[in-house]
Coordinates of N, CA and C in Angstrom, one line a residue:
M18 N -1.4 5.2 -59.1 CA -1.4 4.0 -58.3 C -1.0 4.3 -56.9
I19 N 0.1 5.1 -56.7 CA 0.5 5.4 -55.4 C -0.5 6.3 -54.7
T20 N -1.2 7.2 -55.4 CA -2.2 8.0 -54.7 C -3.4 7.1 -54.2
R21 N -3.7 6.1 -54.9 CA -4.8 5.2 -54.5 C -4.4 4.5 -53.2
I22 N -3.1 4.0 -53.1 CA -2.6 3.3 -51.9 C -2.6 4.3 -50.7
I23 N -2.2 5.5 -51.0 CA -2.2 6.5 -49.9 C -3.6 6.8 -49.4
V24 N -4.5 7.0 -50.4 CA -5.9 7.3 -50.0 C -6.5 6.2 -49.2
L25 N -6.3 4.9 -49.7 CA -6.8 3.8 -49.0 C -6.2 3.6 -47.6
T26 N -4.9 3.9 -47.5 CA -4.3 3.8 -46.1 C -4.8 4.8 -45.2
V27 N -5.0 6.1 -45.6 CA -5.5 7.1 -44.8 C -7.0 6.8 -44.4
A28 N -7.7 6.4 -45.4 CA -9.1 6.0 -45.1 C -9.2 4.9 -44.1
S29 N -8.4 3.9 -44.2 CA -8.5 2.7 -43.3 C -8.0 3.1 -41.9
L30 N -7.0 4.0 -41.8 CA -6.6 4.5 -40.5 C -7.6 5.3 -39.8
L31 N -8.3 6.1 -40.6 CA -9.4 7.0 -40.1 C -10.5 6.1 -39.6
V32 N -10.9 5.1 -40.3 CA -12.0 4.2 -39.9 C -11.6 3.4 -38.7
T33 N -10.4 2.8 -38.7 CA -10.0 2.1 -37.5 C -9.9 2.9 -36.2
S34 N -9.4 4.2 -36.4 CA -9.4 5.0 -35.2 C -10.7 5.3 -34.7
I35 N -11.7 5.5 -35.5 CA -13.1 5.8 -35.1 C -13.7 4.6 -34.4
V36 N -13.5 3.4 -35.0 CA -14.0 2.2 -34.5 C -13.5 1.9 -33.1
F37 N -12.1 2.0 -33.0 CA -11.5 1.6 -31.7 C -11.8 2.7 -30.6
S38 N -11.9 4.0 -31.0 CA -12.2 5.0 -30.0 C -13.6 4.8 -29.5
Q39 N -14.5 4.4 -30.3 CA -15.9 4.2 -29.8 C -15.9 3.0 -28.9
M40 N -15.1 2.0 -29.2 CA -15.1 0.8 -28.3 C -14.5 1.1 -27.0
K41 N -13.5 2.0 -27.0 CA -12.8 2.3 -25.8 C -13.7 3.1 -24.8
Y42 N -14.4 4.0 -25.3 CA -15.2 4.9 -24.4 C -16.7 4.5 -24.3
S43 N -17.1 3.6 -25.1 CA -18.5 3.3 -25.0 C -18.8 2.3 -23.8
R44 N -20.0 2.3 -23.3 CA -20.3 1.4 -22.2 C -20.7 0.0 -22.9
G45 N -20.3 -1.0 -22.2 CA -20.7 -2.3 -22.6 C -22.2 -2.5 -22.3
R46 N -23.0 -2.8 -23.2 CA -24.4 -3.0 -23.0 C -24.8 -4.4 -22.9
A47 N -25.6 -4.7 -21.9 CA -26.1 -6.0 -21.7 C -27.3 -6.1 -22.7
P48 N -27.5 -7.3 -23.3 CA -28.6 -7.4 -24.2 C -29.9 -7.2 -23.4
S49 N -30.8 -6.3 -23.9 CA -32.0 -6.0 -23.2 C -33.0 -7.1 -23.6
P50 N -33.7 -7.7 -22.6 CA -34.6 -8.7 -23.0 C -35.8 -8.1 -23.7
T51 N -36.3 -8.8 -24.7 CA -37.5 -8.3 -25.4 C -38.7 -8.8 -24.6
P52 N -39.7 -8.0 -24.5 CA -40.9 -8.4 -23.7 C -41.6 -9.6 -24.4
A53 N -42.1 -10.4 -23.6 CA -42.8 -11.6 -24.2 C -44.2 -11.1 -24.7
A54 N -44.6 -11.7 -25.8 CA -45.8 -11.2 -26.4 C -47.0 -11.7 -25.6
T55 N -47.9 -10.8 -25.4 CA -49.1 -11.2 -24.7 C -50.2 -11.6 -25.7
Q56 N -51.0 -12.5 -25.2 CA -52.1 -13.0 -26.1 C -53.2 -11.9 -26.0
S57 N -53.6 -11.4 -27.2 CA -54.7 -10.5 -27.2 C -55.8 -11.0 -28.1
P58 N -57.0 -10.7 -27.8 CA -58.0 -11.2 -28.7 C -57.8 -10.8 -30.1
A59 N -57.7 -11.7 -31.0 CA -57.5 -11.4 -32.4 C -58.7 -11.8 -33.2
P60 N -58.9 -11.2 -34.4 CA -60.0 -11.6 -35.2 C -59.8 -13.0 -35.6
A61 N -60.9 -13.7 -35.9 CA -60.8 -15.1 -36.2 C -60.2 -15.4 -37.5
Q62 N -60.2 -14.5 -38.4 CA -59.7 -14.9 -39.7 C -58.1 -14.8 -39.8
R63 N -57.5 -14.0 -38.8 CA -56.1 -13.9 -38.8 C -55.5 -14.8 -37.8
P64 N -54.4 -15.5 -38.1 CA -53.7 -16.3 -37.0 C -53.0 -15.4 -36.1
S65 N -52.9 -15.8 -34.8 CA -52.2 -14.9 -33.8 C -50.7 -15.0 -34.1
P66 N -50.0 -14.0 -33.8 CA -48.5 -14.0 -34.0 C -47.9 -14.9 -33.0
A67 N -46.8 -15.5 -33.4 CA -46.1 -16.4 -32.5 C -45.4 -15.6 -31.4
P68 N -45.4 -16.0 -30.2 CA -44.8 -15.2 -29.2 C -43.3 -15.3 -29.3
T69 N -42.7 -14.1 -29.0 CA -41.2 -14.0 -29.1 C -40.6 -14.4 -27.7
L70 N -39.6 -15.1 -27.8 CA -39.0 -15.5 -26.5 C -37.8 -14.6 -26.2
S71 N -37.7 -14.2 -25.0 CA -36.6 -13.4 -24.6 C -35.4 -14.2 -24.2
R72 N -34.3 -13.7 -24.5 CA -33.0 -14.5 -24.2 C -32.7 -14.2 -22.7
P73 N -32.3 -15.3 -22.1 CA -31.9 -15.1 -20.7 C -30.6 -14.2 -20.6
T74 N -30.6 -13.3 -19.8 CA -29.4 -12.4 -19.6 C -28.5 -13.1 -18.6
A75 N -27.2 -13.0 -19.0 CA -26.2 -13.6 -18.1 C -25.9 -12.6 -17.0
T76 N -26.1 -12.9 -15.8 CA -25.7 -12.0 -14.7 C -24.4 -12.5 -14.2
P77 N -23.5 -11.5 -14.1 CA -22.2 -11.8 -13.5 C -22.3 -12.3 -12.1
A78 N -21.4 -13.2 -11.7 CA -21.4 -13.7 -10.3 C -20.8 -12.6 -9.5
P79 N -21.4 -12.4 -8.3 CA -20.8 -11.3 -7.4 C -19.4 -11.6 -7.1
A80 N -18.6 -10.5 -7.2 CA -17.2 -10.7 -6.9 C -16.9 -11.0 -5.4
Q81 N -16.1 -11.9 -5.2 CA -15.8 -12.3 -3.8 C -14.9 -11.2 -3.2
S82 N -15.3 -10.6 -2.2 CA -14.5 -9.5 -1.6 C -13.5 -10.2 -0.6
K83 N -12.3 -9.8 -0.8 CA -11.2 -10.3 0.1 C -11.3 -9.5 1.4
P84 N -11.1 -10.2 2.5 CA -11.1 -9.4 3.8 C -9.9 -8.5 3.9
T85 N -10.1 -7.3 4.4 CA -9.1 -6.4 4.5 C -8.2 -6.8 5.7
P86 N -6.9 -6.9 5.4 CA -6.0 -7.3 6.5 C -6.0 -6.2 7.6
T87 N -6.0 -6.6 8.8 CA -5.9 -5.7 9.9 C -4.6 -5.1 10.0
P88 N -4.4 -3.8 9.9 CA -3.1 -3.2 9.9 C -2.4 -3.4 11.3
V89 N -1.2 -3.7 11.3 CA -0.4 -3.9 12.5 C 0.1 -2.5 12.9
P90 N -0.3 -2.1 14.1 CA 0.2 -0.8 14.5 C 1.7 -0.8 14.7
P91 N 2.3 0.3 14.5 CA 3.8 0.3 14.7 C 4.1 0.1 16.1
P92 N 5.2 -0.6 16.4 CA 5.5 -0.9 17.8 C 5.9 0.3 18.5
D93 N 5.6 0.3 19.8 CA 5.9 1.4 20.7 C 7.4 1.2 21.2
V94 N 8.3 1.9 20.6 CA 9.7 1.7 20.9 C 9.9 2.2 22.4
K95 N 9.2 3.2 22.8 CA 9.3 3.6 24.2 C 9.0 2.5 25.1
A96 N 7.9 1.8 24.8 CA 7.5 0.7 25.7 C 8.6 -0.4 25.7
Y97 N 9.2 -0.7 24.5 CA 10.3 -1.6 24.4 C 11.5 -1.2 25.3
L98 N 11.8 0.1 25.2 CA 12.9 0.7 26.0 C 12.6 0.6 27.5
D99 N 11.4 0.9 27.8 CA 11.0 0.9 29.3 C 11.1 -0.5 29.8
R100 N 10.8 -1.6 29.0 CA 10.9 -2.9 29.5 C 12.4 -3.3 29.6
Q101 N 13.3 -2.9 28.7 CA 14.7 -3.1 28.8 C 15.3 -2.5 30.1
V102 N 14.9 -1.2 30.3 CA 15.4 -0.5 31.5 C 14.9 -1.1 32.8
A103 N 13.7 -1.5 32.8 CA 13.1 -2.1 34.0 C 13.7 -3.5 34.3
N104 N 14.2 -4.2 33.3 CA 14.8 -5.5 33.6 C 16.3 -5.4 34.0
S105 N 16.9 -4.2 33.8 CA 18.4 -4.1 34.2 C 18.5 -3.8 35.6
K106 N 19.6 -4.1 36.2 CA 19.9 -3.9 37.6 C 20.0 -2.4 38.0
D107 N 20.7 -1.7 37.1 CA 21.0 -0.3 37.4 C 19.9 0.7 36.7
K108 N 18.9 0.1 36.2 CA 17.8 0.9 35.5 C 18.3 1.7 34.4
K109 N 19.2 1.2 33.6 CA 19.7 1.8 32.4 C 19.6 0.9 31.2
F110 N 19.7 1.4 30.0 CA 19.7 0.6 28.8 C 21.1 0.3 28.5
H111 N 21.3 -1.0 28.3 CA 22.7 -1.5 28.1 C 22.8 -1.9 26.6
F112 N 23.9 -1.4 26.0 CA 24.2 -1.6 24.6 C 25.7 -2.0 24.5
T113 N 26.0 -3.0 23.7 CA 27.4 -3.4 23.6 C 28.0 -2.8 22.3
V114 N 29.1 -2.0 22.5 CA 29.8 -1.3 21.4 C 31.2 -1.7 21.5
N115 N 31.7 -2.3 20.4 CA 33.1 -2.8 20.3 C 33.5 -3.7 21.5
G116 N 32.6 -4.5 21.9 CA 32.8 -5.5 22.9 C 32.7 -4.9 24.3
K117 N 32.4 -3.7 24.5 CA 32.3 -3.0 25.8 C 30.8 -2.8 26.0
D118 N 30.4 -2.9 27.3 CA 29.0 -2.6 27.7 C 28.9 -1.1 27.9
L119 N 27.9 -0.5 27.3 CA 27.6 0.9 27.4 C 26.3 1.1 28.1
A120 N 26.3 1.7 29.3 CA 25.0 1.9 30.1 C 24.5 3.3 29.7
L121 N 23.3 3.4 29.2 CA 22.7 4.6 28.8 C 21.4 4.9 29.5
A122 N 21.2 6.2 29.7 CA 19.9 6.6 30.3 C 19.2 7.4 29.3
P123 N 18.0 7.0 28.8 CA 17.2 7.7 27.8 C 16.6 9.0 28.4
F124 N 16.7 10.1 27.6 CA 16.1 11.3 28.0 C 15.2 12.0 27.0
H125 N 15.2 11.6 25.7 CA 14.3 12.2 24.7 C 14.0 11.2 23.7
V126 N 12.7 11.0 23.4 CA 12.2 10.1 22.3 C 11.7 11.0 21.2
W127 N 12.3 10.9 20.0 CA 11.8 11.6 18.8 C 10.6 10.9 18.2
A128 N 9.9 11.6 17.3 CA 8.8 11.0 16.6 C 9.2 9.9 15.7
Q129 N 8.3 8.9 15.6 CA 8.6 7.7 14.8 C 8.4 8.1 13.3
K130 N 9.3 7.6 12.4 CA 9.2 7.8 11.0 C 9.1 6.5 10.3
S131 N 8.2 6.5 9.2 CA 8.1 5.3 8.4 C 9.3 5.3 7.4
T132 N 10.0 4.2 7.3 CA 11.1 4.2 6.4 C 10.9 3.2 5.2
G133 N 9.7 2.6 5.1 CA 9.4 1.7 4.1 C 8.2 0.9 4.4
S134 N 7.9 -0.1 3.6 CA 6.7 -0.9 3.9 C 6.9 -1.7 5.2
N135 N 6.0 -1.4 6.1 CA 6.0 -2.1 7.4 C 7.3 -1.9 8.2
T136 N 8.1 -0.9 7.9 CA 9.3 -0.6 8.6 C 9.3 0.9 9.2
T137 N 9.7 1.0 10.4 CA 9.7 2.4 11.0 C 11.1 2.6 11.7
S138 N 11.4 3.8 12.0 CA 12.6 4.2 12.7 C 12.3 5.2 13.7
T139 N 12.8 5.1 14.9 CA 12.6 6.0 16.0 C 14.0 6.3 16.6
C140 N 14.3 7.6 16.7 CA 15.5 8.1 17.3 C 15.3 8.4 18.8
I141 N 16.2 8.0 19.6 CA 16.1 8.2 21.0 C 17.5 8.8 21.5
D142 N 17.4 9.9 22.2 CA 18.7 10.5 22.7 C 18.9 9.9 24.1
M143 N 20.2 9.4 24.3 CA 20.5 8.8 25.6 C 21.9 9.4 26.1
K144 N 22.0 9.4 27.4 CA 23.2 9.9 28.0 C 24.0 8.8 28.7
S145 N 25.3 8.8 28.5 CA 26.1 7.8 29.2 C 26.6 8.4 30.5
D146 N 27.2 7.5 31.3 CA 27.8 7.9 32.6 C 28.9 8.9 32.5
D147 N 29.6 8.9 31.4 CA 30.8 9.8 31.2 C 30.3 11.1 30.5
G148 N 29.0 11.3 30.3 CA 28.5 12.6 29.9 C 28.3 12.7 28.4
R149 N 28.6 11.7 27.6 CA 28.4 11.7 26.2 C 26.9 11.6 25.9
I150 N 26.5 12.2 24.8 CA 25.1 12.1 24.3 C 25.1 11.3 23.1
Y151 N 24.3 10.2 23.1 CA 24.2 9.3 21.9 C 22.8 9.4 21.3
D152 N 22.8 9.6 20.0 CA 21.5 9.5 19.2 C 21.5 8.0 18.7
I153 N 20.5 7.3 19.2 CA 20.4 5.9 18.8 C 19.1 5.6 18.0
D154 N 19.2 5.0 16.8 CA 18.1 4.7 16.0 C 17.6 3.3 16.3
F155 N 16.3 3.1 16.5 CA 15.7 1.8 16.7 C 14.8 1.6 15.5
V156 N 15.2 0.6 14.7 CA 14.5 0.2 13.5 C 13.6 -0.9 13.8
T157 N 12.4 -0.8 13.4 CA 11.4 -1.9 13.6 C 10.8 -2.4 12.3
T158 N 10.6 -3.7 12.2 CA 9.9 -4.3 11.1 C 8.7 -5.1 11.7
G159 N 7.5 -4.7 11.2 CA 6.4 -5.3 11.8 C 6.3 -4.9 13.3
P160 N 5.9 -5.8 14.2 CA 5.8 -5.4 15.6 C 7.0 -5.6 16.4
Q161 N 8.2 -5.8 15.8 CA 9.4 -6.1 16.6 C 10.5 -5.1 16.2
V162 N 11.4 -4.8 17.2 CA 12.6 -4.0 17.1 C 13.6 -5.0 16.4
T163 N 14.1 -4.6 15.2 CA 15.0 -5.5 14.5 C 16.4 -5.0 14.4
S164 N 16.6 -3.7 14.7 CA 18.0 -3.2 14.6 C 18.1 -2.0 15.5
I165 N 19.3 -1.9 16.2 CA 19.6 -0.7 17.0 C 21.0 -0.2 16.6
K166 N 21.0 1.0 16.1 CA 22.3 1.6 15.6 C 22.6 3.0 16.3
I167 N 23.8 3.2 16.5 CA 24.2 4.5 17.0 C 24.3 5.5 15.8
H168 N 23.6 6.6 15.9 CA 23.5 7.5 14.7 C 24.5 8.6 14.9
K169 N 24.6 9.2 16.1 CA 25.5 10.3 16.4 C 26.0 10.2 17.8
I170 N 27.2 10.7 18.1 CA 27.8 10.8 19.4 C 28.1 12.3 19.6
N171 N 27.6 12.9 20.6 CA 27.7 14.4 20.9 C 27.5 15.2 19.6
G172 N 26.4 14.8 18.9 CA 26.0 15.6 17.7 C 26.8 15.4 16.5
E173 N 27.9 14.6 16.5 CA 28.7 14.3 15.3 C 28.3 13.0 14.7
S174 N 28.0 13.0 13.4 CA 27.6 11.8 12.7 C 28.7 10.8 12.6
L175 N 28.3 9.5 12.8 CA 29.3 8.4 12.7 C 29.5 7.9 11.2
R176 N 28.7 8.3 10.3 CA 28.7 7.7 9.0 C 29.7 8.4 8.1

C-alpha cells in the first residue's frame, strides 16, 4: 500500500512539473482563424458543405505609453556661488558659523557627485581672510541648493 502511494506521488509530481514547465516557457498562441469555405462547383447529387465561420480574434488594445519625464539637470553650484559672490559688497561668499560671519573666497570647485536619487554634492575649497582653508559641501536636491556644510578646515575633518 505504501509503495502505491509513493509511486502515485512521484508520478503526479513528474506530470505536474512537466505540465507547468511547458506552460512557463511556451508562447501564448492566439487562436488562428480558420479560412472561410469558398463555394466551389459541386456535383448536383451532393449537397455543398456548410461554410465554417472563423472566430474573431481578440486584438489587445495598444498600450498607452507614458511620456518620459524630462530629466532635471543637476544644478550648477558654481553658478549659484558666483551669484552669491556677485551680490556681496566685498565679493566674497558669506557663511555664518557659530553666530559669526565668515567671509570666504572660493578657489577650487571639485567634481559634482550623485549622492542619491535627485541629490548631488559638490565640494568647493575656500580661503578665509585669516588664511584657513575650508572644504565646504554644497548639497543639492533637484534644481536647488538645500544644504551647505563645512567638511574640513585646513585638511582636518570636523566629523
